[in-house]
Coordinates of C-alpha atoms in Angstrom, one line a residue:
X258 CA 108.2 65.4 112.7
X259 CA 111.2 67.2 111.8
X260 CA 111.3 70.6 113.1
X261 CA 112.0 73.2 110.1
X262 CA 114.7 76.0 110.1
X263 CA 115.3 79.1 107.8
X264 CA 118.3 79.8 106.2
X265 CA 118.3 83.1 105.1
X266 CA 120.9 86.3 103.7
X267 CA 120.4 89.8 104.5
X268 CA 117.5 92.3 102.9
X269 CA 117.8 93.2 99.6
X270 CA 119.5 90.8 98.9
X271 CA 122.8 90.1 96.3
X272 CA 124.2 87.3 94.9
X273 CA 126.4 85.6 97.6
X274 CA 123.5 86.3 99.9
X275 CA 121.1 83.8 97.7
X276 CA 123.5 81.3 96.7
X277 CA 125.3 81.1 100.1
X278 CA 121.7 80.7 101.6
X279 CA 120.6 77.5 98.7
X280 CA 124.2 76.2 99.0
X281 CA 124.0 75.6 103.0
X282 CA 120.8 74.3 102.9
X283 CA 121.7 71.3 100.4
X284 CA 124.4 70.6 102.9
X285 CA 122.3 71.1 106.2
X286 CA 119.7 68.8 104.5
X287 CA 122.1 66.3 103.5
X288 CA 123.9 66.4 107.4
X289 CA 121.3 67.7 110.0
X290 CA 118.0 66.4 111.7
X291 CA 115.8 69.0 110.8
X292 CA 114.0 70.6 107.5
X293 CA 116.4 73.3 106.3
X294 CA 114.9 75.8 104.0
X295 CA 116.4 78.4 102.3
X296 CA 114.6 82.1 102.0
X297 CA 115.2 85.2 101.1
X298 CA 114.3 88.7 102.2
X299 CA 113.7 90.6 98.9
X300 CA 113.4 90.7 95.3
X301 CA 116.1 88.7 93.5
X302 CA 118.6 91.4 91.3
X303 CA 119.2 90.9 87.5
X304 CA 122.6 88.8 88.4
X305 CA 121.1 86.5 90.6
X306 CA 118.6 86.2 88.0
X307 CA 121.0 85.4 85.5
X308 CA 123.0 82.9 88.1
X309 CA 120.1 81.0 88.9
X310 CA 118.3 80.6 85.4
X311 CA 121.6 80.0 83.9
X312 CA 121.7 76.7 86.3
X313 CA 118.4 75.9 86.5
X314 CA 117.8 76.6 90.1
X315 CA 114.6 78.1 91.8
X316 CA 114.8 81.4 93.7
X317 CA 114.2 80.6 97.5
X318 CA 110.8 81.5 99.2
X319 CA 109.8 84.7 99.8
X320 CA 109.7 85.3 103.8
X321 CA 108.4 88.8 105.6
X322 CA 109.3 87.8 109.0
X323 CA 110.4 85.1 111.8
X324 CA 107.7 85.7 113.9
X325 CA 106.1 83.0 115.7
X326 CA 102.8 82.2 114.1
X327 CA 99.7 80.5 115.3
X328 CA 100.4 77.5 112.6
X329 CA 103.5 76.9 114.2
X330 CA 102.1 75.5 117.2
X331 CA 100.6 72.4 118.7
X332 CA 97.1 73.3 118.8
X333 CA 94.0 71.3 119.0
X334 CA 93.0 69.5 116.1
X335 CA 89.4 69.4 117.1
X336 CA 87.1 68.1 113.7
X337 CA 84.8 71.0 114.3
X338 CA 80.6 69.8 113.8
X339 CA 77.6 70.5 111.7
X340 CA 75.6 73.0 113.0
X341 CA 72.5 70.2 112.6
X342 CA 73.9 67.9 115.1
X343 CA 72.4 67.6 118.7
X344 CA 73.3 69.0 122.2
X345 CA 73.9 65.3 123.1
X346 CA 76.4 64.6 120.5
X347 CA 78.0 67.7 121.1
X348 CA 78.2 67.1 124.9
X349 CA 79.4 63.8 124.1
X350 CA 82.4 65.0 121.9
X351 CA 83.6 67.7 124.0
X352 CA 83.5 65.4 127.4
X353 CA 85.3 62.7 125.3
X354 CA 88.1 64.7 124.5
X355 CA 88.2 66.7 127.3
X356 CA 87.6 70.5 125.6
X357 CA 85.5 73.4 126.4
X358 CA 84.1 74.5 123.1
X359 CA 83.7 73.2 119.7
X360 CA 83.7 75.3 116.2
X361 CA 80.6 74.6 114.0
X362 CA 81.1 75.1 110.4
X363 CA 78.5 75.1 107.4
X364 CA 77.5 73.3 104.6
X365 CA 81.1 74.7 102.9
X366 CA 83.3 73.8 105.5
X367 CA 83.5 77.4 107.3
X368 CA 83.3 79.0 110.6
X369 CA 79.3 79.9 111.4
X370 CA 79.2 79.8 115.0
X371 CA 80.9 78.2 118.2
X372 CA 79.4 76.1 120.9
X373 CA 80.4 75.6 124.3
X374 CA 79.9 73.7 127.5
X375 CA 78.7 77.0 129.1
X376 CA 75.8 76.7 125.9
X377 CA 74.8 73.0 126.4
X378 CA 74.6 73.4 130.3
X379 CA 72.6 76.6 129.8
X380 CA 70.2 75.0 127.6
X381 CA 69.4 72.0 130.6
X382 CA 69.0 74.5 133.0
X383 CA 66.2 77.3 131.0
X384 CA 63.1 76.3 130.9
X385 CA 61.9 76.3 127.6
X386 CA 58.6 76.0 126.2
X387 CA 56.8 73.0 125.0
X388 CA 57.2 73.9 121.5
X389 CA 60.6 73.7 121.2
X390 CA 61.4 70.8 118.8
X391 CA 59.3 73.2 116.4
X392 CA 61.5 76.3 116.6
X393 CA 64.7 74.7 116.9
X394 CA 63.9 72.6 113.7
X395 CA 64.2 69.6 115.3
X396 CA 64.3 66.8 112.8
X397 CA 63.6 63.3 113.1
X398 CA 66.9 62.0 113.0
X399 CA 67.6 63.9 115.9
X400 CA 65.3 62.3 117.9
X401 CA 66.5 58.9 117.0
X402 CA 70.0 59.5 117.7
X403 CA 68.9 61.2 121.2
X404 CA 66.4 58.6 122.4
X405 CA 68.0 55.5 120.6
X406 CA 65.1 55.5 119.1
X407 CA 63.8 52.6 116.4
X408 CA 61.4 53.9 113.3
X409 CA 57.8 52.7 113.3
X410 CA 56.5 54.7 110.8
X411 CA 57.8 58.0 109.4
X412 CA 55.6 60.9 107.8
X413 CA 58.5 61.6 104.7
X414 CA 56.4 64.6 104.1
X415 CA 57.0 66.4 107.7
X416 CA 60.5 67.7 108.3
X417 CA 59.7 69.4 111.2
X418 CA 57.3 69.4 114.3
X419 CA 56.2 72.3 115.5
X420 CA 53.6 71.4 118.3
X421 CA 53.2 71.1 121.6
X422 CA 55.3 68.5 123.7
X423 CA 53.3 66.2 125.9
X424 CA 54.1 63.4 127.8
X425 CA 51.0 61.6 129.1
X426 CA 49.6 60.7 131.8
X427 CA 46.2 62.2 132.3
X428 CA 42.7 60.0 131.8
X429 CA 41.7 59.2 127.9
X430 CA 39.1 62.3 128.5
X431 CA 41.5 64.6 129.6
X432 CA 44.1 63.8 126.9
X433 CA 41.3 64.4 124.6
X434 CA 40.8 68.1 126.2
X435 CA 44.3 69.7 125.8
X436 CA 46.1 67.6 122.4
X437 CA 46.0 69.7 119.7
X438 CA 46.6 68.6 116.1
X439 CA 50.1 68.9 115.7
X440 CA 51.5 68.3 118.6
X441 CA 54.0 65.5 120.0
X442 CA 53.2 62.7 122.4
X443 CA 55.4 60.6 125.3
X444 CA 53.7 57.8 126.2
X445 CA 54.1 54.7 127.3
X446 CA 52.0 51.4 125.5
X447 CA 49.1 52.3 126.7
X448 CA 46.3 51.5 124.1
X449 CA 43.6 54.3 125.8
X450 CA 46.3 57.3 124.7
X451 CA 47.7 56.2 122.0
X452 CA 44.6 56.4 120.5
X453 CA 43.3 59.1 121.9
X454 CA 46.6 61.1 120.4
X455 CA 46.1 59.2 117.2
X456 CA 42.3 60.7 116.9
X457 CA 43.5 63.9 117.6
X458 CA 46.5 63.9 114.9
X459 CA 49.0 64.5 116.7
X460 CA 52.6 64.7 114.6
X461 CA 54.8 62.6 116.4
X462 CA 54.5 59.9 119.3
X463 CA 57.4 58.5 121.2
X464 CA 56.4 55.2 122.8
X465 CA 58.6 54.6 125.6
X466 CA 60.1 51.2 127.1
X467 CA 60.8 49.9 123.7
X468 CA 56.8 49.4 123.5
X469 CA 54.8 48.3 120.3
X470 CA 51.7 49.6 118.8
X471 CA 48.7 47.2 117.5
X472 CA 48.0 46.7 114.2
X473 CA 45.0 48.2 113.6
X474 CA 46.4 51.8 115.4
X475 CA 49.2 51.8 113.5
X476 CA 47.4 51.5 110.4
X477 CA 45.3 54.8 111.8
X478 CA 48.2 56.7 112.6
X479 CA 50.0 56.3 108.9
X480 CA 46.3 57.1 107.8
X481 CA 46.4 60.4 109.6
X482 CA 50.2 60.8 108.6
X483 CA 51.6 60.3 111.9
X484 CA 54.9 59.5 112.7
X485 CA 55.8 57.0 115.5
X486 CA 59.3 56.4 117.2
X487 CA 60.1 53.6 119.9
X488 CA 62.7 54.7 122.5
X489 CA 63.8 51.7 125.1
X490 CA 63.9 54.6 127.4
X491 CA 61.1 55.2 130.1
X492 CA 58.9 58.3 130.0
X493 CA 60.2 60.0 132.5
X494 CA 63.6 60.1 131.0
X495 CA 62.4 60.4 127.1
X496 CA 60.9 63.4 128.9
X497 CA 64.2 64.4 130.1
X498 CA 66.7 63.8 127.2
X499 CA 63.9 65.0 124.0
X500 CA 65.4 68.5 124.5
X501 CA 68.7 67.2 124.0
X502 CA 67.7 66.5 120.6
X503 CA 68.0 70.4 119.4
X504 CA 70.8 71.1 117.1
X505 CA 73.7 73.2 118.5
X506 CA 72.8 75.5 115.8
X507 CA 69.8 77.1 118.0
X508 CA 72.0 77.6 121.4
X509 CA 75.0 78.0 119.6
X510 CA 76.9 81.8 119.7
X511 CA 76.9 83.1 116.4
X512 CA 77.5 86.9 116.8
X513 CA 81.4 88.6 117.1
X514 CA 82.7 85.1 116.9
X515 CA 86.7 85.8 117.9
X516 CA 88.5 83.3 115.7
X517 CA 92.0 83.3 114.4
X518 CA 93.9 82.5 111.2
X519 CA 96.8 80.1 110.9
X520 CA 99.1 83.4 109.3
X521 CA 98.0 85.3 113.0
X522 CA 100.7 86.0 115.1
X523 CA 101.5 85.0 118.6
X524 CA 102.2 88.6 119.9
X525 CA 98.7 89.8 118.3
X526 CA 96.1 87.0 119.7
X527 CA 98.0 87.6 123.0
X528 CA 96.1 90.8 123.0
X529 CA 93.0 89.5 122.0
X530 CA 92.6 87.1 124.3
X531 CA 93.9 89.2 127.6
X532 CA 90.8 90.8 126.3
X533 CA 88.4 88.3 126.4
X534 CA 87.6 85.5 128.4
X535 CA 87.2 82.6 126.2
X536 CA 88.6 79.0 126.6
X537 CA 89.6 78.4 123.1
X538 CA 88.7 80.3 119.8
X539 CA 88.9 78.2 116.6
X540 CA 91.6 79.1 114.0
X541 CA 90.6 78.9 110.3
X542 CA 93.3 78.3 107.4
X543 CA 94.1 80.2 104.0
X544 CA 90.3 78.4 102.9
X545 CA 88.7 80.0 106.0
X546 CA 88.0 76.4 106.6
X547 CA 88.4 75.1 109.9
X548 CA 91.6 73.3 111.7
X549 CA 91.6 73.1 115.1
X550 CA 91.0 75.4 118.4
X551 CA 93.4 77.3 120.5
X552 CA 93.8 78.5 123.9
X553 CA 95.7 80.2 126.5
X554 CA 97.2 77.1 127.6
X555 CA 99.4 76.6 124.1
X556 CA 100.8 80.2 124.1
X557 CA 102.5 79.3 126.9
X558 CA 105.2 77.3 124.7
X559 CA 108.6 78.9 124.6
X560 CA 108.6 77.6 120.7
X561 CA 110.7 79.6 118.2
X562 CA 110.9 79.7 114.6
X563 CA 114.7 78.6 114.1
X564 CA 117.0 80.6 111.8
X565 CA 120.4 80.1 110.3
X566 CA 121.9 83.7 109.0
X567 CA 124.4 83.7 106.1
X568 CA 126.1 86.6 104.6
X569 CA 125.4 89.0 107.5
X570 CA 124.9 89.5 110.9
X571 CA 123.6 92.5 111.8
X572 CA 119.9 93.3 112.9
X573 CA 119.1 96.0 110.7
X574 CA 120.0 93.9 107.5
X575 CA 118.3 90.8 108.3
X576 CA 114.9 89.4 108.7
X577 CA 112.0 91.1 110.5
X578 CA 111.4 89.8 113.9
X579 CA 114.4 88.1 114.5
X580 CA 114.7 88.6 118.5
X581 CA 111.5 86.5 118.8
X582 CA 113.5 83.3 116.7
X583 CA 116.0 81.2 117.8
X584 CA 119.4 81.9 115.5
X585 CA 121.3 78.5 115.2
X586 CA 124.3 79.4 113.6
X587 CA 125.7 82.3 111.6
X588 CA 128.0 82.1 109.0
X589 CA 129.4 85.6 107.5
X590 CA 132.9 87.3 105.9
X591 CA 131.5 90.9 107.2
X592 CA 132.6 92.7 110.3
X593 CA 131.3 91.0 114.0
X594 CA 128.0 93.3 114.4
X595 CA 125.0 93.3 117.0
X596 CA 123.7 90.3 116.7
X597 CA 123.4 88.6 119.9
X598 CA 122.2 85.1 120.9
X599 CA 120.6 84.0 124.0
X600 CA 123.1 80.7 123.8
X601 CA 126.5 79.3 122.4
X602 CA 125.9 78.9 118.5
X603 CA 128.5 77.9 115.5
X604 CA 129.0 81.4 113.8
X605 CA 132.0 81.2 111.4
X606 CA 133.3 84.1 110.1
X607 CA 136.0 84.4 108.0
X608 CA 137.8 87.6 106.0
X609 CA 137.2 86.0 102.5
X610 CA 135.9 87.5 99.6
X611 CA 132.6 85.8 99.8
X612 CA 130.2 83.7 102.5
X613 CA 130.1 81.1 99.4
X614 CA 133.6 81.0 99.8
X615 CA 132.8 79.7 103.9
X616 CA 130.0 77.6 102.5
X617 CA 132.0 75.7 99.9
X618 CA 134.8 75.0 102.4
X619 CA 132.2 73.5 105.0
X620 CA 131.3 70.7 101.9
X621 CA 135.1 69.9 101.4
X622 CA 135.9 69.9 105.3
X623 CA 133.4 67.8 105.9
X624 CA 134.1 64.9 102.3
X625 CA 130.8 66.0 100.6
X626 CA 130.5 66.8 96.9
X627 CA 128.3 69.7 96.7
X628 CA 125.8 68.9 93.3
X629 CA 126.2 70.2 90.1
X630 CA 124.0 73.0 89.8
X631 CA 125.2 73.7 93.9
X632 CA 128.7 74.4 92.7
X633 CA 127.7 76.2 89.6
X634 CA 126.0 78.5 92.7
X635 CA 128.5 78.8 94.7
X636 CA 130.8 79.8 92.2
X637 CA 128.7 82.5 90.6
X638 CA 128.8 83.8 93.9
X639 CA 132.5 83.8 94.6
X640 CA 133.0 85.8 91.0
X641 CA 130.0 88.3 91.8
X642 CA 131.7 89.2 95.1
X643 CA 135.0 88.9 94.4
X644 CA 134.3 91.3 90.8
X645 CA 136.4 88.3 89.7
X646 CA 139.4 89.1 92.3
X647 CA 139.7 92.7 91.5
X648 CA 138.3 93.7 94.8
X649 CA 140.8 94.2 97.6
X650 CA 138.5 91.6 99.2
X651 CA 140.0 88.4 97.4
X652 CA 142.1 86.3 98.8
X653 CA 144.0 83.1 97.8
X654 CA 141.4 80.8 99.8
X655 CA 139.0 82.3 97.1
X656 CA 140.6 81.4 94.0
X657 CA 141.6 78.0 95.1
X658 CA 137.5 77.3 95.8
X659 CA 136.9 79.0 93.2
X660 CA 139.1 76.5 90.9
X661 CA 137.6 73.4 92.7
X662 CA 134.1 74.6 92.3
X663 CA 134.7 75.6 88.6
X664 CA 135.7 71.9 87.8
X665 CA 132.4 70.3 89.2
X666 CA 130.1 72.6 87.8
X667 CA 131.8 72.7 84.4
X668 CA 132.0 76.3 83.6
X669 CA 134.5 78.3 82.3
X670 CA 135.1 81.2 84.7
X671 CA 136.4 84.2 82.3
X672 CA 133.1 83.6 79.9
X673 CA 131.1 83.2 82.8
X674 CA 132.2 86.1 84.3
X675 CA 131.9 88.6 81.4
X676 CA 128.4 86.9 80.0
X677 CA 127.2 87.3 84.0
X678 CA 128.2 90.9 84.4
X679 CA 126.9 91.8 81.2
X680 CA 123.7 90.8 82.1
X681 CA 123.9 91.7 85.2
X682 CA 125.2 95.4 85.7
X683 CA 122.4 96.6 83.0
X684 CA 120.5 99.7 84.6
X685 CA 118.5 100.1 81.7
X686 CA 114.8 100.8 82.6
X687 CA 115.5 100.4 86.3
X688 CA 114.0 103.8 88.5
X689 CA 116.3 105.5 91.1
X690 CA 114.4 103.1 93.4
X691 CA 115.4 100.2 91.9
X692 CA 118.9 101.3 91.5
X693 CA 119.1 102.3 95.0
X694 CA 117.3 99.5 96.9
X695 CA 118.9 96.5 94.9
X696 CA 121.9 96.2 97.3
X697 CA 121.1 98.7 100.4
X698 CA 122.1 97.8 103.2
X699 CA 121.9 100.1 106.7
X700 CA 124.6 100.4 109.7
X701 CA 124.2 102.0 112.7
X702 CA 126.3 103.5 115.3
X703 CA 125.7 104.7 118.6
X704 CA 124.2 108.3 117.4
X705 CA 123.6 107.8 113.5
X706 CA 122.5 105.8 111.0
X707 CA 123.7 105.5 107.4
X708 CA 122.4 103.6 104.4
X709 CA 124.8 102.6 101.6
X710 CA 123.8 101.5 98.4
X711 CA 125.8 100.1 95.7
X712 CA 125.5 99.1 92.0
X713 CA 128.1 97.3 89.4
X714 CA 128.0 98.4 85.9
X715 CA 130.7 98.8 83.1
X716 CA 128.7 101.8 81.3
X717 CA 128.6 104.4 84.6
X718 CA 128.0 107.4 82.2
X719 CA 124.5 105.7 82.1
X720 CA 123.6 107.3 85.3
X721 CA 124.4 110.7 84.2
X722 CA 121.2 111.6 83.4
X723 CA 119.6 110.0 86.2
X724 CA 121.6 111.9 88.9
X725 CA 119.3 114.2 89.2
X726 CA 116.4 112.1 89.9
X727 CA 118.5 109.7 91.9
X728 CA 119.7 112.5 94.5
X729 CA 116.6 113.8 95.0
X730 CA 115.1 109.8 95.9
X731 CA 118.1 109.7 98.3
X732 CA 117.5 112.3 99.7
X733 CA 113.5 111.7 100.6
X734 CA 114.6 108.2 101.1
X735 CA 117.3 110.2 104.2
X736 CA 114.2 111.9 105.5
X737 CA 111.6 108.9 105.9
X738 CA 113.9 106.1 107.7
X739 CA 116.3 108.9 109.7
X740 CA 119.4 108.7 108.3
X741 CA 122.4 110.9 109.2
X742 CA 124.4 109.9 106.1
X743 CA 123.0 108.1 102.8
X744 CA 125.2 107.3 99.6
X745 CA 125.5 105.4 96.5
X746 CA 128.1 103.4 95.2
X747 CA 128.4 103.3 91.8
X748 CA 131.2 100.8 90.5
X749 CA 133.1 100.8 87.3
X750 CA 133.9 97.3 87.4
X751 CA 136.3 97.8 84.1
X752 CA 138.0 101.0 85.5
X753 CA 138.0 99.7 88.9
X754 CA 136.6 103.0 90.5
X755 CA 133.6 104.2 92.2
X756 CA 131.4 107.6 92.0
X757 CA 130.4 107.8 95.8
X758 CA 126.8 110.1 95.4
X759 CA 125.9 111.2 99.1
X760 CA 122.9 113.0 100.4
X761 CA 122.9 113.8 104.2
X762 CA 123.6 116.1 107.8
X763 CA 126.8 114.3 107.9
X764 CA 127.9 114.3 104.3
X765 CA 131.2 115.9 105.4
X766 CA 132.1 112.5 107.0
X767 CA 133.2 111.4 102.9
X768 CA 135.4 114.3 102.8
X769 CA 137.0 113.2 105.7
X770 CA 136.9 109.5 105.5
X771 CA 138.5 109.6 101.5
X772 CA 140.9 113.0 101.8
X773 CA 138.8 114.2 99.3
X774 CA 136.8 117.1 98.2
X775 CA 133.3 116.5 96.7
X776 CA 131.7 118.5 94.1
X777 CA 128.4 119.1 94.9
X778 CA 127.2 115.5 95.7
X779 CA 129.4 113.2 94.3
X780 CA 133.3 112.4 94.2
X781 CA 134.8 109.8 92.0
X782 CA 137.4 107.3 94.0
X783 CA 139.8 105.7 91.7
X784 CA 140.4 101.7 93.3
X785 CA 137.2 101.6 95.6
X786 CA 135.4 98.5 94.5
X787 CA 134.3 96.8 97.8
X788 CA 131.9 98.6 100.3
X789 CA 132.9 96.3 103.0
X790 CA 136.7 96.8 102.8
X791 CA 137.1 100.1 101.2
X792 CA 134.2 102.5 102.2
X793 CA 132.9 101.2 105.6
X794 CA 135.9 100.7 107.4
X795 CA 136.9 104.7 106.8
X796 CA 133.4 106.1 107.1
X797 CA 133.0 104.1 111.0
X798 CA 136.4 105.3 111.8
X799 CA 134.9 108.9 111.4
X800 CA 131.7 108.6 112.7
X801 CA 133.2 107.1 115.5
X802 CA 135.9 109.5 116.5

C-alpha cells in the first residue's frame, strides 16, 4: 500500500500557494511511488476562487494539522464480538490470534463493553452459584456450541433457564429430594434419573457420552415441556465446561471503558495510557463503530505523516504540527527561513517571481506536459504573483513559463489578467478580518515578531472608510498573538503603490526602514508592490541592527 504524503502552501493561503501545491502533486503522482495529495491550510481568497472555477478544478482538502494520528497506524484489526457469544468462543478467538482483550459491540455495531483474558480466567476461578445459566441469560444455543451438543428436543417457549444446576449422581430417592421444578440436570443415560428429573420438571437435561433417551421418556419430557441436549462429553467435564457457556456480556467490563477514535492523536493517548494499565483499548471510527484495538506496543513506531512544503518554508506559516512529520522536499522563491530537517531533502529555491514558476520548470525539465486545466493553474499563479510583471519580483524565467504555459492552457494572458483581478481584488462586503487574514503571514526574529498582511485592489479609496475599524482589529489582533510590529499592505495594482497601515511598539521600524514619515498610522509608498522584495527585506534589516 502506497504510503500518502501532503503537499501543502503556507496558512492563509494565496494563489501561488494553492496552485503550486495542485500543480506538484499531478507531477509527483505521475513520477513518484507514493499517494501525493495536495492540501491547504485555510480558506481559499476570491482569486483563487476565480482561478480555480474558471478551470474547473477542486480546491484541495482542508487539513488542521500533520500530527500523527491513531488511523495512521498499523493497529489490530480485531472483528470485535457480540456481546451474546460465550466465554469459550471468546477464549478461543483471543488465544487464536494471540491478543489480550477483545471489544464487544451491540446490536448497531458500537462499543458496549470490553472483555479480556484477565475476565475469562476470573470467571473459571470464582465460584459461582448453581443458578448461573439463569442470571447470565444463558441460552440454548450457548449450550450447544459449548458442549457440542446435538438437539433432542427443544422447549421453543423457554429462552432462558433459571434453575438450579445439578449433575447427578445421588440414588433415584435422593434425586427425588433436592430437584426442583426448574432446574437443570447432567446426567449420564441412566434410565432411574432421567426419570426421576423428568417427574420433577426440570427445564433442561444434558445427557452426557453422546447417550439416548427411550421413547416413552422422551415423549414425557416434551409433555412436561422439557428440553433435552446430548453432549459426547462425559459428566464430569459437561460439569466443567457448562459455565463456559455464559455470554461475555455478564463478565464483560462495561463501566469507564477507555477507548479511542481513529481522529485521536498519538501525543494524547500516550497520556492516557501511561495512566492506565490496559493491554489494548479498542478504537472506534467517525460511526463510533468498531475497527480494531491498540496498544502500547504500536506507539512505539517511529511513523510520520510525510509532507512536501511549497511556497514557503518557514514554521510559523506552515502547517500545525510540522516537527512531528517527516518534510520530503521543499520547494519555495522566499528567503531560506527556520525550517530544519532531521535528513538531506530536495528543497529548490529559486528568486523567481512565483513557486509556480519552480513547479512548471520541474514538468519541462523533466519532458512532461503538465494537463490542460494544470497549466491554466500554474499560469494564474505566475500573473497573481507576478501583478502581471509589475512587481520588482519578475524575472525573465517568468515570462518565458509564463508564455509556454499560456499556449497549453489556451488563455489569453492580458484578458485573463484584468477579468482575474477584477474579480479578485473586490473588498466589498469583506470585515477588517477578512481583509487582514486573507494573505497574513508572521516572521519572527530573535526578539520580535511581526505580522504582515497584504491585499490587491485597483479601487484603494475603498478602504477609506474602513480604516478606522481596520486599525483598531490590528491592533487587538497585535495584543492576542504578541506582536512587536503589525501592518497592512494595501496595493494599488494600477498605480503601482502601496498604503503601509501599521499598528505596534516598534511602529517606528517603517520610518526607518522606508525614509519616511508616517501620518498617524499609515504612509503611502509609491513603487512597493511585493512584500517579499520590497517591504521585508528593509524592515529585517532594522529590526536586526
Amino acid at each position: 500500500m502506497k504510503d500518502t504524503v501532503y503537499i501543502t502552501g503556507h496558512r492563509n493561503p494565496d494563489s501561488d500557494s494553492i496552485c503550486a501545491a495542485l500543480a506538484y502533486a499531478e507531477y509527483k503522482n505521475k513520477t513518484g511511488n507514493e499517494k501525493y495529495i495536495p492540501v491547504r491550510l485555510g480558506e481559499i481568497n476570491r482569486e483563487t476562487y476565480f482561478i480555480l472555477a474558471y478551470f474547473g478544478v477542486d480546491a484541495p482538502q482542508y487539513i488542521e494539522n500533520v500530527r500523527l494520528q491513531v488511523s495512521d497506524l498499523n493497529i489490530d484489526k480485531i472483528a470485535p464480538i457480540a456481546s451474546d457469544i460465550t466465554l469459550k468462543m471468546a477464549w478461543n478467538i483471543m488465544r487464536m490470534n494471540n491478543i489480550k482483550s477483545l471489544p464487544v459491540v451491540d446490536e448497531n455495531e458500537t462499543l458496549s463493553g470490553v472483555v479480556s483474558v484477565s475476565n475469562v480466567t476470573e470467571s473459571y476461578m470464582d465460584v459461582w452459584d448453581n443458578m448461573i445459566l439463569g442470571k447470565s441469560k444463558v441460552t440454548v444455543n450457548n449450550l450447544l456450541d459449548t458442549l457440542t451438543g446435538q438437539m433432542v428436543h427443544l422447549d421453543k417457549d423457554r429462552k432462558h433457564f433459571y434453575g438450579k444446576i445439578y449433575a447427578l449422581s445421588a440414588s433415584p430417592d435422593e434425586v427425588s429430594k433436592i430437584i426442583e421444578e426448574g432446574d437443570i440436570v447432567i446426567t449420564g443415560n441412566r434410565r432411574e434419573a432421567l426419570e426421576g428429573a423428568i417427574e420433577r420438571k426440570v427445564s433442561l437435561i444434558i445427557i452426557t457420552g453422546s447417550g439416548e433417551i427411550d421413547e416413552d421418556l422422551l415423549a414425557k419430557a416434551e409433555e412436561n415441556r422439557i428440553t433435552i441436549i446430548s453432549t459426547p462429553y462425559d459428566t464430569y467435564t459437561s460439569s466443567r465446561l457448562i459455565s463456559q457457556a455464559v455470554p461475555v456480556s455478564y463478565v464483560m467490563t462495561k463501566d469507564n471503558i477507555i477507548y479511542f477514535s481513529s481522529d485521536d492523536y498519538i501525543g494524547d493517548i500516550r497520556n492516557t495510557m501511561a495512566e492506565t494499565r490496559f493491554r489494548s483499548y479498542p478504537v472506534v471510527n467517525e460511526e463510533s463503530k468498531v475497527i480494531g484495538t491498540i496498544s502500547r506496543f504500536h506507539l512505539i513506531s517511529e511513523k510520520k505523516k510525510k509532507v512536501i512544503l511549497v511556497d514557503h518554508n518557514e514554521k510559523g506559516q506552515s502547517v500545525e504540527g510540522l516537527n512531528e512529520a517527516e518534510i520530503l522536499e521543499i520547494i519555495d522563491h522566499h528567503r531560506v527561513a527556520d525550517v530544519a530537517t532531521t535528513t538531506p531533502i530536495f528543497f529548490r529555491n529559486e528568486p523567481v517571481g512565483s513557486t509556480s514558476t519552480i513547479v512548471a520548470n520541474i514538468f519541462f525539465e523533466n519532458g512532461i506536459r503538465p494537463s490542460k486545466k494544470t497549466a491554466g493553474l500554474l499560469a494564474a499563479a505566475i500573473i497573481s504573483d507576478t501583478l502581471l510583471f509589475k512587481s520588482p519580483t519578475s524575472t525573465n524565467v517568468d515570462r518565458l513559463v509564463l508564455e509556454r504555459l499560456a499556449k497549453i492552457a489556451d488563455i489569453d494572458v492580458e484578458d485573463f489578467a484584468l477579468e482575474m483581478f477584477k474579480y479578485g481584488t473586490s473588498l466589498a462586503g469583506k470585515t477588517p478580518e477578512e481583509i487582514l487574514k486573507q494573505d497574513f503571514k508572521v516572521f519572527t526574529y530573535d526578539n520580535s515578531k511581526i505580522g504582515v498582511s497584504q491585499v490587491y485592489t485597483m479601487d484603494a479609496e475603498s478602504l477609506d472608510d474602513l480604516k478606522d475599524t481596520i486599525i483598531a482589529s490590528m491592533e487587538q489582533m497585535t495584543k492576542d498573538e504578541g506582536f512587536s510590529l503589525q501592518l497592512l499592505i494595501v496595493t494599488d495594482i494600477y498605480k503601482e503603490g502601496s498604503e503601509l497601515i501599521v499598528v505596534g511598539k516598534q511602529k517606528d521600524v517603517i520610518n526607518k526602514a522606508f525614509g519616511v514619515q508616517m501620518k498617524g498610522n499609515s504612509v503611502y509608498i509609491p513603487g512597493i508592490l511585493s512584500r517579499k522584495k520590497q517591504v521585508i527585506p528593509p524592515i529585517s534589516s532594522v529590526i536586526n541592527r
